[in-house]
Short mmCIF file of C-alpha atoms in Angstrom, two decimals:
data_model
loop_
_atom_site.label_atom_id
_atom_site.label_comp_id
_atom_site.label_asym_id
_atom_site.label_seq_id
_atom_site.Cartn_x
_atom_site.Cartn_y
_atom_site.Cartn_z
CA MET A 1142 -0.03 0.27 -0.41
CA ARG A 1143 2.79 2.22 1.05
CA ASP A 1144 5.54 1.73 -1.78
CA ALA A 1145 7.16 5.45 -1.59
CA PRO A 1146 8.92 6.32 1.63
CA ALA A 1147 7.49 8.88 3.55
CA ALA A 1148 9.92 11.75 2.92
CA THR A 1149 8.85 11.84 -0.88
CA LEU A 1150 5.31 12.95 0.24
CA ASP A 1151 5.92 16.39 -0.06
CA LEU A 1152 5.24 17.88 -3.63
CA GLU A 1153 8.87 19.33 -3.82
CA ALA A 1154 9.92 16.04 -4.43
CA GLY A 1155 7.17 15.74 -7.65
CA PRO A 1156 5.41 12.86 -8.85
CA ARG A 1157 7.09 9.88 -10.75
CA GLU A 1158 7.22 9.78 -14.37
CA GLY A 1159 3.77 9.62 -16.23
CA GLU A 1160 2.21 10.06 -12.90
CA PHE A 1161 0.61 13.40 -11.27
CA TYR A 1162 -0.85 14.27 -8.13
CA VAL A 1163 -4.63 15.09 -7.39
CA ASN A 1164 -5.75 17.05 -4.53
CA MET A 1165 -9.21 15.94 -3.29
CA GLY A 1166 -10.47 18.08 -0.43
CA PRO A 1167 -10.26 19.41 2.37
CA GLN A 1168 -13.34 21.45 0.63
CA HIS A 1169 -15.07 18.88 -1.42
CA PRO A 1170 -18.37 17.79 -1.24
CA SER A 1171 -17.70 14.09 -1.11
CA THR A 1172 -15.28 13.93 1.65
CA HIS A 1173 -18.06 14.73 4.14
CA GLY A 1174 -16.40 17.58 5.96
CA VAL A 1175 -12.60 18.70 5.71
CA LEU A 1176 -10.51 15.53 4.93
CA ARG A 1177 -7.90 15.92 2.24
CA LEU A 1178 -6.92 13.00 -0.22
CA MET A 1179 -3.72 13.32 -2.03
CA LEU A 1180 -3.95 11.17 -5.00
CA ARG A 1181 -1.00 9.95 -6.98
CA MET A 1182 -2.85 9.25 -10.24
CA ASP A 1183 -1.45 7.37 -13.50
CA GLY A 1184 -3.85 8.31 -16.04
CA GLU A 1185 -7.33 7.88 -14.13
CA VAL A 1186 -6.13 5.01 -12.15
CA ILE A 1187 -5.33 5.61 -8.55
CA ARG A 1188 -1.90 4.34 -7.60
CA GLU A 1189 -1.68 5.95 -3.97
CA VAL A 1190 -3.96 7.50 -1.34
CA ILE A 1191 -2.38 9.71 1.39
CA PRO A 1192 -5.18 10.70 3.63
CA HIS A 1193 -4.24 14.05 5.66
CA ILE A 1194 -6.70 14.96 8.70
CA GLY A 1195 -6.53 17.31 11.40
CA TYR A 1196 -8.28 20.43 10.02
CA LEU A 1197 -11.12 19.91 12.86
CA HIS A 1198 -8.67 19.28 15.31
CA ARG A 1199 -9.59 20.85 18.60
CA ASN A 1200 -7.66 19.03 21.37
CA HIS A 1201 -10.83 17.68 23.08
CA GLU A 1202 -8.53 15.62 25.12
CA LYS A 1203 -6.45 18.40 26.56
CA ILE A 1204 -9.71 20.31 27.14
CA ALA A 1205 -10.99 17.51 29.44
CA GLU A 1206 -8.18 17.63 31.30
CA SER A 1207 -9.03 21.16 32.78
CA ARG A 1208 -12.48 20.48 33.63
CA PRO A 1209 -14.88 18.47 36.16
CA TYR A 1210 -16.03 15.28 34.65
CA PRO A 1211 -19.81 16.36 34.12
CA GLN A 1212 -18.63 19.19 31.86
CA TYR A 1213 -17.12 17.20 29.16
CA ILE A 1214 -20.65 15.63 28.57
CA MET A 1215 -21.28 18.74 26.13
CA PHE A 1216 -18.20 18.54 24.39
CA SER A 1217 -18.92 14.56 23.71
CA ASP A 1218 -21.86 15.84 21.66
CA ARG A 1219 -19.44 17.90 19.32
CA LEU A 1220 -17.26 14.48 18.23
CA ASP A 1221 -19.99 12.50 16.31
CA TYR A 1222 -22.36 15.40 15.71
CA LEU A 1223 -24.62 13.21 13.98
CA ALA A 1224 -25.27 10.87 16.89
CA SER A 1225 -24.62 12.63 19.85
CA MET A 1226 -26.83 10.73 22.10
CA ASN A 1227 -24.63 7.90 21.68
CA MET A 1228 -21.48 10.16 22.28
CA ASN A 1229 -23.21 11.08 25.39
CA LEU A 1230 -23.87 7.63 26.32
CA GLY A 1231 -20.38 6.01 25.83
CA TYR A 1232 -19.07 9.06 28.12
CA CYS A 1233 -21.56 8.72 30.66
CA VAL A 1234 -21.02 4.99 30.72
CA ALA A 1235 -17.33 5.57 31.13
CA VAL A 1236 -17.38 8.02 33.93
CA GLU A 1237 -20.17 5.57 35.98
CA ARG A 1238 -17.69 2.63 35.80
CA LEU A 1239 -14.84 4.89 37.00
CA CYS A 1240 -17.00 5.97 39.84
CA GLY A 1241 -19.13 3.10 40.57
CA ILE A 1242 -22.52 4.82 39.70
CA GLU A 1243 -25.49 2.53 39.62
CA VAL A 1244 -27.89 4.25 36.93
CA PRO A 1245 -31.99 3.82 37.82
CA GLU A 1246 -33.52 1.35 35.44
CA ARG A 1247 -35.98 4.23 34.01
CA ALA A 1248 -33.01 6.22 32.84
CA ASP A 1249 -31.23 3.19 31.39
CA PHE A 1250 -34.18 2.78 29.31
CA LEU A 1251 -34.36 6.03 28.02
CA ARG A 1252 -31.07 6.14 27.07
CA VAL A 1253 -31.38 3.11 24.86
CA ILE A 1254 -34.28 4.93 23.26
CA MET A 1255 -32.47 7.86 22.60
CA ALA A 1256 -29.46 6.13 21.43
CA GLU A 1257 -31.58 3.74 18.97
CA PHE A 1258 -33.59 6.66 17.52
CA ASN A 1259 -30.20 8.49 16.89
CA ARG A 1260 -28.52 5.73 15.52
CA PHE A 1261 -31.50 5.75 13.35
CA ALA A 1262 -31.37 9.42 12.27
CA SER A 1263 -27.29 8.84 11.90
CA HIS A 1264 -27.89 6.42 9.19
CA LEU A 1265 -30.62 7.97 7.50
CA VAL A 1266 -28.15 10.90 7.09
CA TRP A 1267 -25.61 8.41 5.84
CA PHE A 1268 -28.34 7.04 3.26
CA GLY A 1269 -29.18 10.74 2.19
CA THR A 1270 -25.80 11.84 1.64
CA TYR A 1271 -24.49 8.48 0.11
CA GLY A 1272 -27.04 8.99 -2.46
CA LEU A 1273 -25.69 12.09 -3.29
CA ASP A 1274 -21.99 10.78 -3.37
CA ILE A 1275 -23.19 8.24 -6.20
CA GLY A 1276 -25.35 10.66 -8.09
CA ALA A 1277 -29.01 10.31 -6.89
CA TRP A 1278 -30.51 13.38 -5.39
CA THR A 1279 -33.78 11.94 -4.38
CA PRO A 1280 -32.68 10.01 -1.24
CA MET A 1281 -31.17 12.88 0.45
CA LEU A 1282 -34.78 14.77 0.68
CA PHE A 1283 -36.42 11.50 1.55
CA ALA A 1284 -33.94 10.93 4.22
CA PHE A 1285 -34.19 14.43 5.88
CA ARG A 1286 -38.09 14.46 5.52
CA GLU A 1287 -38.15 11.25 8.15
CA ARG A 1288 -34.85 12.52 10.38
CA GLU A 1289 -36.89 15.46 10.69
CA ARG A 1290 -39.39 13.63 13.01
CA ILE A 1291 -36.70 11.92 15.05
CA VAL A 1292 -34.90 15.14 15.63
CA ASP A 1293 -38.39 16.72 16.59
CA LEU A 1294 -38.83 13.89 19.37
CA PHE A 1295 -35.48 14.73 20.54
CA GLU A 1296 -36.21 18.71 20.76
CA ALA A 1297 -39.12 17.67 22.89
CA VAL A 1298 -37.08 15.97 25.52
CA CYS A 1299 -34.04 17.91 25.73
CA GLY A 1300 -34.41 21.49 23.41
CA ALA A 1301 -31.90 20.70 20.98
CA ARG A 1302 -31.93 19.38 17.68
CA LEU A 1303 -28.07 18.89 17.08
CA THR A 1304 -26.27 18.72 20.21
CA TYR A 1305 -28.48 17.14 22.89
CA SER A 1306 -26.32 16.87 25.65
CA TYR A 1307 -29.23 14.89 27.43
CA MET A 1308 -27.44 12.36 29.10
CA ARG A 1309 -26.14 12.97 32.58
CA ILE A 1310 -23.55 11.02 34.90
CA GLY A 1311 -25.97 8.73 36.69
CA GLY A 1312 -29.01 9.17 34.33
CA VAL A 1313 -30.55 11.59 32.14
CA ALA A 1314 -31.44 15.48 32.10
CA GLU A 1315 -35.30 15.08 31.91
CA ASP A 1316 -37.98 13.01 32.20
CA LEU A 1317 -40.30 12.51 28.98
CA PRO A 1318 -42.95 15.35 28.53
CA SER A 1319 -46.39 14.43 28.23
CA GLY A 1320 -47.46 12.66 24.99
CA TRP A 1321 -43.77 11.59 24.15
CA ILE A 1322 -44.46 8.41 24.42
CA ALA A 1323 -47.60 8.15 22.05
CA LYS A 1324 -45.84 10.35 19.44
CA ALA A 1325 -42.32 7.88 19.57
CA ARG A 1326 -44.60 4.97 18.85
CA GLU A 1327 -46.43 6.68 16.15
CA THR A 1328 -42.96 7.72 14.53
CA VAL A 1329 -41.84 4.36 14.63
CA ALA A 1330 -44.75 3.20 12.84
CA TYR A 1331 -44.34 5.69 10.40
CA LEU A 1332 -40.76 5.00 10.05
CA TRP A 1333 -41.03 1.17 9.35
CA PRO A 1334 -42.51 1.33 5.85
CA LYS A 1335 -40.11 3.88 4.80
CA LEU A 1336 -37.33 1.25 5.09
CA ASP A 1337 -39.04 -0.63 2.09
CA GLU A 1338 -38.87 2.48 0.07
CA TYR A 1339 -35.61 3.21 0.43
CA ASP A 1340 -35.11 -0.26 -0.95
CA ALA A 1341 -36.82 0.22 -3.94
CA LEU A 1342 -35.32 4.03 -4.35
CA LEU A 1343 -31.95 3.42 -4.15
CA GLY A 1344 -30.90 -0.23 -2.89
CA HIS A 1345 -32.21 -2.02 -6.07
CA ASN A 1346 -31.28 0.79 -8.23
CA VAL A 1347 -28.99 -0.73 -11.07
CA ILE A 1348 -26.88 2.36 -11.48
CA PHE A 1349 -26.55 2.28 -7.65
CA GLU A 1350 -25.68 -1.40 -7.50
CA LYS A 1351 -22.86 -1.14 -10.24
CA ARG A 1352 -21.36 1.94 -8.38
CA THR A 1353 -20.86 0.12 -5.17
CA GLN A 1354 -21.12 -3.65 -5.84
CA GLY A 1355 -17.50 -5.08 -5.85
CA ILE A 1356 -16.03 -1.78 -4.96
CA GLY A 1357 -13.85 -1.35 -1.79
CA GLY A 1358 -14.10 -4.89 -0.56
CA LEU A 1359 -12.29 -5.71 2.64
CA SER A 1360 -11.60 -9.61 4.20
CA PRO A 1361 -12.71 -10.01 7.72
CA ASP A 1362 -8.97 -10.60 8.75
CA GLN A 1363 -8.01 -7.47 6.81
CA ALA A 1364 -10.77 -5.29 8.35
CA ILE A 1365 -9.66 -6.80 12.06
CA ALA A 1366 -6.23 -6.26 11.75
CA LEU A 1367 -6.86 -2.33 10.39
CA GLY A 1368 -9.18 -1.88 13.48
CA VAL A 1369 -12.15 -1.08 11.33
CA THR A 1370 -15.64 -1.75 13.44
CA GLY A 1371 -19.02 -1.09 12.99
CA PRO A 1372 -21.08 -1.55 10.19
CA VAL A 1373 -17.83 -1.75 7.83
CA LEU A 1374 -16.70 -5.00 10.24
CA ARG A 1375 -19.80 -6.17 10.24
CA SER A 1376 -20.65 -6.20 6.32
CA THR A 1377 -17.44 -8.36 5.85
CA GLY A 1378 -19.42 -10.85 7.72
CA VAL A 1379 -17.69 -10.63 11.13
CA ARG A 1380 -20.64 -10.81 13.82
CA TRP A 1381 -19.30 -8.42 16.22
CA ASP A 1382 -21.67 -5.61 17.83
CA LEU A 1383 -20.64 -4.38 21.36
CA ARG A 1384 -24.42 -4.26 22.25
CA ARG A 1385 -24.33 -7.82 22.39
CA ASP A 1386 -20.62 -8.69 22.64
CA GLU A 1387 -19.77 -6.33 25.62
CA PRO A 1388 -23.38 -5.20 26.85
CA TYR A 1389 -23.66 -2.00 28.53
CA SER A 1390 -26.67 -0.14 29.72
CA VAL A 1391 -29.77 -2.57 29.08
CA TYR A 1392 -28.97 -3.96 25.77
CA HIS A 1393 -28.48 -7.73 27.33
CA ARG A 1394 -32.09 -7.53 28.16
CA LEU A 1395 -33.20 -6.59 24.58
CA ASP A 1396 -34.23 -8.97 21.82
CA PHE A 1397 -32.22 -7.96 18.37
CA GLU A 1398 -30.37 -9.33 15.56
CA ILE A 1399 -26.95 -8.63 14.19
CA PRO A 1400 -27.10 -8.31 10.69
CA VAL A 1401 -24.04 -9.08 8.49
CA GLY A 1402 -22.86 -9.08 5.05
CA THR A 1403 -20.55 -11.13 3.04
CA THR A 1404 -17.95 -9.70 0.89
CA GLY A 1405 -17.62 -6.59 2.61
CA ASP A 1406 -18.12 -4.26 -0.55
CA CYS A 1407 -19.89 -0.79 -0.58
CA HIS A 1408 -23.11 -2.14 -1.64
CA ASP A 1409 -23.10 -4.80 1.55
CA ARG A 1410 -22.31 -1.76 3.83
CA TYR A 1411 -25.59 -0.21 2.45
CA LEU A 1412 -27.35 -3.74 3.20
CA VAL A 1413 -25.94 -3.74 6.69
CA ARG A 1414 -27.05 -0.33 7.75
CA LEU A 1415 -30.24 -0.47 6.30
CA ALA A 1416 -31.06 -4.14 8.28
CA GLU A 1417 -29.50 -2.00 11.29
CA MET A 1418 -32.09 0.49 11.07
CA ARG A 1419 -34.59 -2.02 10.96
CA GLN A 1420 -33.38 -3.61 14.39
CA SER A 1421 -33.19 -0.27 15.75
CA LEU A 1422 -36.64 0.12 15.32
CA ARG A 1423 -36.99 -3.11 17.03
CA ILE A 1424 -35.20 -2.10 20.09
CA ILE A 1425 -37.06 1.16 20.25
CA GLU A 1426 -40.50 -0.77 20.31
CA GLN A 1427 -39.03 -3.28 23.09
CA ALA A 1428 -37.81 -0.53 25.29
CA LEU A 1429 -41.05 1.58 24.93
CA ASP A 1430 -42.71 -1.50 26.15
CA MET A 1431 -40.65 -2.24 28.91
CA LEU A 1432 -40.23 1.29 30.01
CA PRO A 1433 -40.41 1.24 33.86
CA GLU A 1434 -41.86 3.86 36.20
CA GLY A 1435 -38.96 5.46 38.44
CA PRO A 1436 -36.13 8.06 39.30
CA ILE A 1437 -34.36 9.34 35.86
CA VAL A 1438 -31.05 10.02 37.54
CA ALA A 1439 -29.08 8.38 40.48
CA LYS A 1440 -27.75 10.31 43.66
CA VAL A 1441 -24.44 11.80 42.39
CA PRO A 1442 -22.10 13.89 44.29
CA LYS A 1443 -21.93 17.38 43.29
CA VAL A 1444 -18.26 16.81 42.99
CA LEU A 1445 -17.21 14.04 41.18
CA LYS A 1446 -14.02 12.47 42.80
CA PRO A 1447 -12.87 9.03 41.47
CA PRO A 1448 -10.40 6.87 43.32
CA LYS A 1449 -6.83 7.75 42.84
CA ASP A 1450 -5.18 6.07 39.62
CA ALA A 1451 -8.32 4.34 38.83
CA GLU A 1452 -8.68 3.81 35.26
CA VAL A 1453 -11.29 2.51 32.68
CA TYR A 1454 -11.56 1.66 28.96
CA VAL A 1455 -15.44 1.10 28.21
CA ARG A 1456 -16.47 0.99 24.60
CA THR A 1457 -19.98 0.91 23.18
CA GLU A 1458 -21.48 0.55 20.05
CA SER A 1459 -21.61 4.27 18.10
CA PRO A 1460 -23.37 4.14 14.69
CA ARG A 1461 -19.97 4.30 12.99
CA GLY A 1462 -18.51 1.14 15.49
CA GLU A 1463 -16.46 1.17 18.52
CA TYR A 1464 -16.62 4.39 20.63
CA GLY A 1465 -14.00 3.80 23.13
CA VAL A 1466 -13.58 6.20 26.13
CA TYR A 1467 -10.23 5.57 28.23
CA LEU A 1468 -10.25 7.90 31.42
CA VAL A 1469 -7.42 7.84 33.91
CA SER A 1470 -8.03 9.60 37.68
CA ASP A 1471 -5.78 11.31 39.90
CA GLY A 1472 -8.22 11.48 42.42
CA SER A 1473 -9.31 15.24 41.55
CA ALA A 1474 -12.29 16.67 40.15
CA ASN A 1475 -10.60 16.53 37.10
CA PRO A 1476 -9.82 13.81 34.86
CA HIS A 1477 -5.71 13.26 34.50
CA ARG A 1478 -6.19 12.01 30.94
CA LEU A 1479 -9.43 11.43 28.74
CA LYS A 1480 -8.64 9.63 25.34
CA ILE A 1481 -11.54 9.19 22.62
CA ARG A 1482 -10.88 6.15 20.44
CA ALA A 1483 -13.16 7.42 17.56
CA PRO A 1484 -14.82 4.72 15.25
CA SER A 1485 -14.17 7.07 12.20
CA PHE A 1486 -10.60 7.47 12.83
CA SER A 1487 -9.76 3.88 12.60
CA ASN A 1488 -12.52 3.33 9.76
CA LEU A 1489 -10.63 5.48 7.44
CA LEU A 1490 -7.54 3.43 7.54
CA CYS A 1491 -9.49 1.16 5.02
CA VAL A 1492 -9.82 3.43 2.39
CA ALA A 1493 -6.17 3.78 1.34
CA PRO A 1494 -5.51 0.14 1.11
CA THR A 1495 -8.86 -0.57 -0.95
CA SER A 1496 -8.63 2.20 -3.48
CA ILE A 1497 -5.64 1.45 -5.19
CA GLY A 1498 -6.28 0.71 -8.83
CA LEU A 1499 -9.63 2.21 -8.81
CA LYS A 1500 -10.88 5.39 -10.30
CA ILE A 1501 -11.76 8.51 -8.26
CA ALA A 1502 -15.39 8.05 -8.51
CA ASP A 1503 -14.72 4.54 -7.16
CA LEU A 1504 -12.93 6.29 -4.34
CA VAL A 1505 -15.88 8.51 -3.53
CA ALA A 1506 -18.12 5.30 -3.24
CA ILE A 1507 -15.72 4.10 -0.85
CA VAL A 1508 -15.26 7.15 1.24
CA GLY A 1509 -18.86 7.62 1.45
CA SER A 1510 -19.70 3.98 2.12
CA VAL A 1511 -17.11 3.90 5.40
CA ASP A 1512 -19.46 7.06 6.90
CA ILE A 1513 -16.76 9.21 8.30
CA VAL A 1514 -17.55 12.19 10.68
CA MET A 1515 -14.46 14.40 10.58
CA GLY A 1516 -15.70 15.97 14.12
CA GLU A 1517 -14.73 12.70 15.56
CA VAL A 1518 -11.65 11.98 13.28
CA ASP A 1519 -9.71 15.05 14.24
CA ARG A 1520 -11.48 15.60 17.81
CA MET B 1143 -12.84 -19.53 25.32
CA PRO B 1144 -12.50 -16.52 27.39
CA LEU B 1145 -9.69 -16.19 29.66
CA ASP B 1146 -9.31 -14.11 32.92
CA ALA B 1147 -6.34 -11.40 33.37
CA PRO B 1148 -4.41 -13.68 35.58
CA ALA B 1149 -4.89 -16.61 33.19
CA MET B 1150 -3.74 -14.35 30.12
CA LEU B 1151 -0.93 -13.22 31.99
CA ALA B 1152 0.23 -16.77 32.55
CA VAL B 1153 0.03 -17.49 29.28
CA LEU B 1154 2.00 -14.62 28.16
CA ALA B 1155 4.70 -15.11 30.61
CA GLY B 1156 5.26 -18.35 28.88
CA HIS B 1157 6.50 -16.63 25.81
CA LEU B 1158 8.22 -13.74 27.77
CA PRO B 1159 9.93 -15.40 31.03
CA GLY B 1160 10.37 -13.13 33.67
CA LEU B 1161 7.18 -11.39 33.41
CA THR B 1162 5.03 -10.71 36.41
CA ALA B 1163 2.32 -8.26 37.81
CA GLU B 1164 1.29 -6.99 41.27
CA ASP B 1165 -2.40 -6.52 40.17
CA PRO B 1166 -3.10 -8.77 36.75
CA ALA B 1167 -6.14 -7.15 36.73
CA LYS B 1168 -4.33 -3.67 36.04
CA PRO B 1169 -2.53 -3.11 32.82
CA TRP B 1170 0.47 -5.38 32.39
CA VAL B 1171 3.49 -3.09 32.24
CA ILE B 1172 6.01 -4.59 29.58
CA PRO B 1173 9.75 -3.91 29.33
CA ALA B 1174 9.94 -1.56 26.09
CA GLY B 1175 12.33 -3.87 24.40
CA GLN B 1176 9.76 -6.81 24.70
CA ILE B 1177 6.85 -5.12 23.54
CA THR B 1178 6.98 -6.59 19.72
CA ALA B 1179 7.86 -10.04 21.45
CA ALA B 1180 4.67 -9.58 23.80
CA ALA B 1181 2.28 -8.44 20.91
CA LEU B 1182 3.16 -11.02 18.53
CA ALA B 1183 2.53 -13.80 21.38
CA LEU B 1184 -0.75 -11.88 22.30
CA ARG B 1185 -2.10 -12.13 18.58
CA ASP B 1186 -0.64 -15.33 17.60
CA ASP B 1187 -1.16 -17.55 20.53
CA PRO B 1188 -4.38 -19.55 19.75
CA ARG B 1189 -5.24 -19.48 23.83
CA LEU B 1190 -5.09 -15.34 23.49
CA ALA B 1191 -5.92 -14.71 19.94
CA MET B 1192 -5.61 -10.80 20.41
CA THR B 1193 -6.30 -9.85 16.81
CA SER B 1194 -7.80 -6.34 17.35
CA LEU B 1195 -5.64 -3.34 18.76
CA MET B 1196 -8.95 -1.60 19.86
CA ASN B 1197 -6.86 1.55 21.17
CA LEU B 1198 -3.49 2.64 21.51
CA THR B 1199 -2.66 5.91 23.79
CA ALA B 1200 -0.51 7.55 26.32
CA VAL B 1201 -0.72 9.06 29.47
CA ASP B 1202 1.98 11.74 30.56
CA ARG B 1203 2.96 11.07 34.14
CA PRO B 1204 5.62 14.04 35.28
CA ASP B 1205 5.78 13.19 38.81
CA ALA B 1206 7.11 9.76 38.15
CA GLY B 1207 9.31 11.19 35.20
CA HIS B 1208 7.81 8.90 32.40
CA ILE B 1209 4.98 8.54 29.60
CA GLU B 1210 2.86 5.51 29.56
CA VAL B 1211 2.10 4.17 26.47
CA VAL B 1212 -1.17 2.19 27.11
CA TYR B 1213 -2.29 -0.86 24.51
CA HIS B 1214 -5.70 -2.04 24.76
CA ILE B 1215 -6.23 -5.48 23.05
CA GLY B 1216 -8.79 -8.00 22.65
CA SER B 1217 -9.86 -10.98 20.94
CA MET B 1218 -13.32 -11.21 19.07
CA ALA B 1219 -12.64 -15.01 19.06
CA HIS B 1220 -12.41 -15.64 22.78
CA HIS B 1221 -14.27 -12.27 23.75
CA HIS B 1222 -11.56 -11.32 26.12
CA ARG B 1223 -9.48 -8.41 26.48
CA ALA B 1224 -6.35 -7.01 28.35
CA ALA B 1225 -4.33 -3.69 28.49
CA LEU B 1226 -0.70 -3.32 28.22
CA ARG B 1227 1.54 -0.28 29.16
CA VAL B 1228 4.97 0.62 28.36
CA LEU B 1229 6.82 3.30 30.42
CA THR B 1230 9.53 5.46 28.81
CA PRO B 1231 11.08 7.98 29.93
CA ARG B 1232 10.09 11.77 29.35
CA GLY B 1233 12.44 13.79 26.70
CA GLN B 1234 13.57 10.67 25.36
CA ALA B 1235 10.50 8.52 25.10
CA ARG B 1236 11.23 5.86 22.63
CA VAL B 1237 9.07 2.70 21.98
CA PRO B 1238 9.17 0.33 19.22
CA SER B 1239 6.14 0.19 17.10
CA VAL B 1240 3.75 -2.78 16.78
CA THR B 1241 2.43 -1.65 13.50
CA ALA B 1242 3.77 -4.62 12.08
CA VAL B 1243 1.87 -7.01 14.40
CA TRP B 1244 -1.39 -4.93 14.18
CA PRO B 1245 -1.78 -2.29 11.38
CA ALA B 1246 -4.64 -0.57 13.17
CA ALA B 1247 -1.48 0.71 15.19
CA ASP B 1248 -0.42 3.18 12.19
CA TRP B 1249 -2.48 6.12 12.96
CA PHE B 1250 -2.92 5.71 16.83
CA GLU B 1251 1.08 5.64 17.04
CA ARG B 1252 1.32 8.98 14.73
CA GLU B 1253 -1.21 10.33 17.16
CA VAL B 1254 0.62 9.69 20.28
CA PHE B 1255 3.89 11.31 18.58
CA ASP B 1256 2.48 14.06 17.37
CA LEU B 1257 0.59 14.68 21.09
CA PHE B 1258 2.99 13.67 23.14
CA GLY B 1259 6.45 13.27 21.37
CA VAL B 1260 6.81 9.52 21.49
CA VAL B 1261 8.87 8.24 18.74
CA PHE B 1262 7.70 4.60 17.54
CA GLU B 1263 10.82 2.92 16.35
CA GLY B 1264 10.37 0.99 13.17
CA HIS B 1265 6.76 3.18 12.21
CA PRO B 1266 6.54 3.28 8.42
CA ASP B 1267 5.61 6.71 8.35
CA LEU B 1268 6.07 8.92 11.85
CA ARG B 1269 4.63 12.40 11.07
CA ARG B 1270 2.30 14.60 12.98
CA ILE B 1271 -1.45 13.45 12.28
CA LEU B 1272 -3.74 16.11 13.97
CA CYS B 1273 -1.61 19.22 14.26
CA PRO B 1274 0.10 20.94 11.72
CA ALA B 1275 3.34 19.93 10.47
CA ASP B 1276 5.21 23.04 11.71
CA TRP B 1277 3.49 22.98 15.12
CA GLU B 1278 5.98 23.38 17.88
CA GLY B 1279 5.92 21.16 21.17
CA HIS B 1280 3.53 18.28 22.02
CA PRO B 1281 0.02 19.18 23.60
CA LEU B 1282 -1.02 16.63 25.58
CA LEU B 1283 2.41 16.92 27.83
CA LYS B 1284 1.28 18.13 31.30
CA ASP B 1285 4.10 20.82 30.95
CA TYR B 1286 3.16 22.07 27.33
CA VAL B 1287 3.10 25.90 27.26
CA LYS B 1288 1.26 27.23 24.73
CA THR B 1289 3.61 29.40 22.23
CA LYS B 1290 1.56 31.48 20.35
CA PRO B 1291 -0.95 33.97 22.41
CA ASP B 1292 -4.77 33.91 22.16
CA VAL B 1293 -5.97 36.21 19.47
CA PRO B 1294 -7.64 39.08 21.09
CA ILE B 1295 -11.50 39.29 21.06
CA LYS B 1296 -12.72 42.30 20.02
CA LYS B 1297 -15.93 43.61 22.15
CA VAL B 1298 -18.15 45.43 19.90
CA ALA B 1299 -17.56 48.70 22.07
CA ASP B 1300 -14.02 48.75 20.95
CA ALA B 1301 -14.70 48.41 17.30
#
């Protein structure tokens, strides 16, 4: 994959004879944010992909060291801004394990409901923008129409439409407003048939199939070695989902399947995500049925001071894969070290080796199918 | 079959004689020179089968005078996981790279190099990844001082 030594990466050395560099991004609609890919081209064929990241780097991890544990929640919103609920959840679970806090049952169910709605909404954005990448305009309009319903539900519980900050250490911020459950059930019933519509609209479209089948294929071993997780890993046939394999919150009490693909190409990633959206709806239905009464937040001290030198690495399944939070305490109210293991960061590693020998248009299909969010790649 | 932490440590100690830990439940300290051998054993021993490197990062410990490089590894086949750490002195932090064992380490090591200044020997392409190439210093070190002042924010009344 990397046959040129690092020192020749600067443009002063110039490309080899008969080859040239093409700069894709950072301002490019199909790089989903500010990802820059330097392409060494031989005619229309890609010989090498050199990703450059860091354009959105804010050093979240340094910021976290200077403020108390609960104050990082609103920063976690800004990691994967398409799935803020999942980002809140992973961080809160990590702090709770570090401090030994038990979360009330109702809060756990509320968290699962929100996280799954957010997973659905996040996959919807992916579905819409992936259509745009491939050259289909309509899926985006469909996806955002449906996402609006979910965002309305979130707005009703926490007032925000993108960066929710809904979860708290030990529970959630607010209980449901009256009538919310009925509205949620209505939304779920509304969303079920839409998924078949999407399959008819995009999934079975001949142009879409030709653009995605056999493109960007990964083998299971390759995917695991590169640290690829989430739908991209499952599309290769590895049945690995942290909601089942390392349960957190109340996922062990819910019944759902883990869809997998076979070839690991871009089309399989589409199929896996669509199947996952169905499973999310199943989880939401069950969680709404099982939602118990009770408190929504545990009794948590005003100033959280975990034991000295305690540390945890907690991983949860975000819509993009393994979202890990590594916390090291020094006994004070601020963490000594916080590390965010972002799924998109590791998933991006599979773009360069799988696009060698393909055309630029295929690279667009691969980058889109990985579903990166630069907010969490650059942190 | 999942192994618990003491059992995993015992298997690893079979490959690396002399390896012990006060508390097997905490990350095991591996001598820097042995990390590549440890990584190979962890990945290739069928009882461990730690094929996935979930996370690689570092923790600065200025009081102890070293930087800890932390590896979180796991086995998808056996459903068990472990954590390793390598201690390296601040100022001349050097650790052998594990990219040849776990390709996932590529960007993780670049990030630790960028933010902590740890040099990973044998890494194929050790460059800064998040900060600009001409950035000075390593921001996640505890004694990092900002070299550039904040841009003053103009108040409406001053404008």
